[in-house]
GROMACS .gro file of C-alpha atoms in nm:
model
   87
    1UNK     CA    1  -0.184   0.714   0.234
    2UNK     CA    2   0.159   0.802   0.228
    3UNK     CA    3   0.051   1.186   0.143
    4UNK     CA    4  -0.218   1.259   0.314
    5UNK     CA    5  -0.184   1.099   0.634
    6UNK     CA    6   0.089   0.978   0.890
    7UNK     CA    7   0.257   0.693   0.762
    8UNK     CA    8   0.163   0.344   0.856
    9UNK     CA    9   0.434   0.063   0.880
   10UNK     CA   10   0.475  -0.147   0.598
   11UNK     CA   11   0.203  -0.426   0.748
   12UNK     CA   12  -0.078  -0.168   0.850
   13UNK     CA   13  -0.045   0.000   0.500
   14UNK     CA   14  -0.064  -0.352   0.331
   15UNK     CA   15  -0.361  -0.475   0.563
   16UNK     CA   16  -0.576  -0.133   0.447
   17UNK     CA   17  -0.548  -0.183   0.133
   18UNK     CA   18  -0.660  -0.522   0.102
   19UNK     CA   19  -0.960  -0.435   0.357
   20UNK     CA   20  -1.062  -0.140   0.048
   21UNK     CA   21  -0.988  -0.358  -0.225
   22UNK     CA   22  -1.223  -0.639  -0.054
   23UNK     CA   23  -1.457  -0.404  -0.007
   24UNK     CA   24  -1.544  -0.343  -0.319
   25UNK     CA   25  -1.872  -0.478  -0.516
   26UNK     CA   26  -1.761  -0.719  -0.741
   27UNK     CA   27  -1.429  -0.729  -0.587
   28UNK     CA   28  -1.256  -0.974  -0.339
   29UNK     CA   29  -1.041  -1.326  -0.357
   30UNK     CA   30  -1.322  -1.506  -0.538
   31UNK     CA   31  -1.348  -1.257  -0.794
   32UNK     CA   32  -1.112  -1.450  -1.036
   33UNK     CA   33  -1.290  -1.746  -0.995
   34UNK     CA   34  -1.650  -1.599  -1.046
   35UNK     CA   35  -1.508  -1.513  -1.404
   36UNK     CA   36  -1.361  -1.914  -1.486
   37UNK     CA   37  -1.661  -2.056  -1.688
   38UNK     CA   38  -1.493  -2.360  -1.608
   39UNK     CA   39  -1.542  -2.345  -1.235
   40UNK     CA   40  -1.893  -2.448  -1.148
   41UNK     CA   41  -1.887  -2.451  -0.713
   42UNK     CA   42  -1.662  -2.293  -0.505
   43UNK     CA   43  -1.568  -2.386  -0.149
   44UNK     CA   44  -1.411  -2.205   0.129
   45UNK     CA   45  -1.231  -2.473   0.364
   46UNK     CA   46  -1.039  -2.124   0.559
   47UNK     CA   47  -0.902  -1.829   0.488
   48UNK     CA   48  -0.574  -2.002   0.340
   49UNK     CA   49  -0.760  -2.282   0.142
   50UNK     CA   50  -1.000  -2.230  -0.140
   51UNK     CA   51  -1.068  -2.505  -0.387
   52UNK     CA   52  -1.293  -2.487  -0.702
   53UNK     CA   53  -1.482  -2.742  -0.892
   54UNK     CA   54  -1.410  -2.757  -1.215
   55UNK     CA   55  -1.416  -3.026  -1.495
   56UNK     CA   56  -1.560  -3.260  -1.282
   57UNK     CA   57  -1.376  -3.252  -0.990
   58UNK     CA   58  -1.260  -3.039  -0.721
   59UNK     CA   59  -0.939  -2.845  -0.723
   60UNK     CA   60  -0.711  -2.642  -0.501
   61UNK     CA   61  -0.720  -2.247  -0.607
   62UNK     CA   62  -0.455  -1.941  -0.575
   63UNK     CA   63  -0.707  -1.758  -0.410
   64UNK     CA   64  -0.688  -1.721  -0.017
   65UNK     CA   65  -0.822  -1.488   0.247
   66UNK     CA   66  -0.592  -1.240   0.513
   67UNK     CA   67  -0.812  -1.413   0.788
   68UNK     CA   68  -1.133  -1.583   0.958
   69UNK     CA   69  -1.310  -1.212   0.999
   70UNK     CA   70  -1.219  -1.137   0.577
   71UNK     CA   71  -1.423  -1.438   0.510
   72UNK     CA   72  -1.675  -1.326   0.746
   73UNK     CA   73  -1.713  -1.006   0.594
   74UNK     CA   74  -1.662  -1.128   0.188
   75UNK     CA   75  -1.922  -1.335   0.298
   76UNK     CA   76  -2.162  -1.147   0.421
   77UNK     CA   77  -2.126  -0.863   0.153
   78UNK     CA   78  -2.206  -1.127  -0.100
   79UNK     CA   79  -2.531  -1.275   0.118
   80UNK     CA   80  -2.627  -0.908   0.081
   81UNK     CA   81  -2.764  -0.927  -0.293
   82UNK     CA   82  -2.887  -1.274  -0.181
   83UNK     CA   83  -3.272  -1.399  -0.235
   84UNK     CA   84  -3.444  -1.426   0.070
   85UNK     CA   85  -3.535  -1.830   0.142
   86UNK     CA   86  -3.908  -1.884   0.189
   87UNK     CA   87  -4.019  -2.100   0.434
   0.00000   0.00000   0.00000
């Protein structure tokens, strides 16, 4: 970014980056948790509060969101590879 293009204030630059990494498959603020055998259900309460059930009960997690429209989007990326539900 810094190269190749005009440069983008400190925020922007930040904001862009997180919008690629998110965008990734496999990628994204749950991604940790996906990987803890120990977590068995994950719940998004907002984009600041994530909590995790693990060891038979649930827990607050490290992982948050920039904003309402990154869960949005995480979201539907993941409801992408979904099954369809059958009536």
């Amino acid at each position: 970014l810094h190269a190749d293009g005009p440069v983008l204030a400190r925020p922007d630059r930040d904001r862009l980056v997180e919008d690629v990494i998110a965008a990734l498959p496999g990628a994204g603020p749950l991604e940790e948790l996906f990987r803890d055998e120990s977590v068995t259900e994950i719940l998004v309460l907002g984009p600041a509060l994530v909590v995790a059930h693990r060891n038979g009960g649930w827990v607050p997690t490290s992982a948050h969101y920039r904003d309402a429209d990154q869960v949005r989007a995480v979201a539907a990326r993941y409801a992408e590879g979904g099954v369809p539900l059958q009536p």
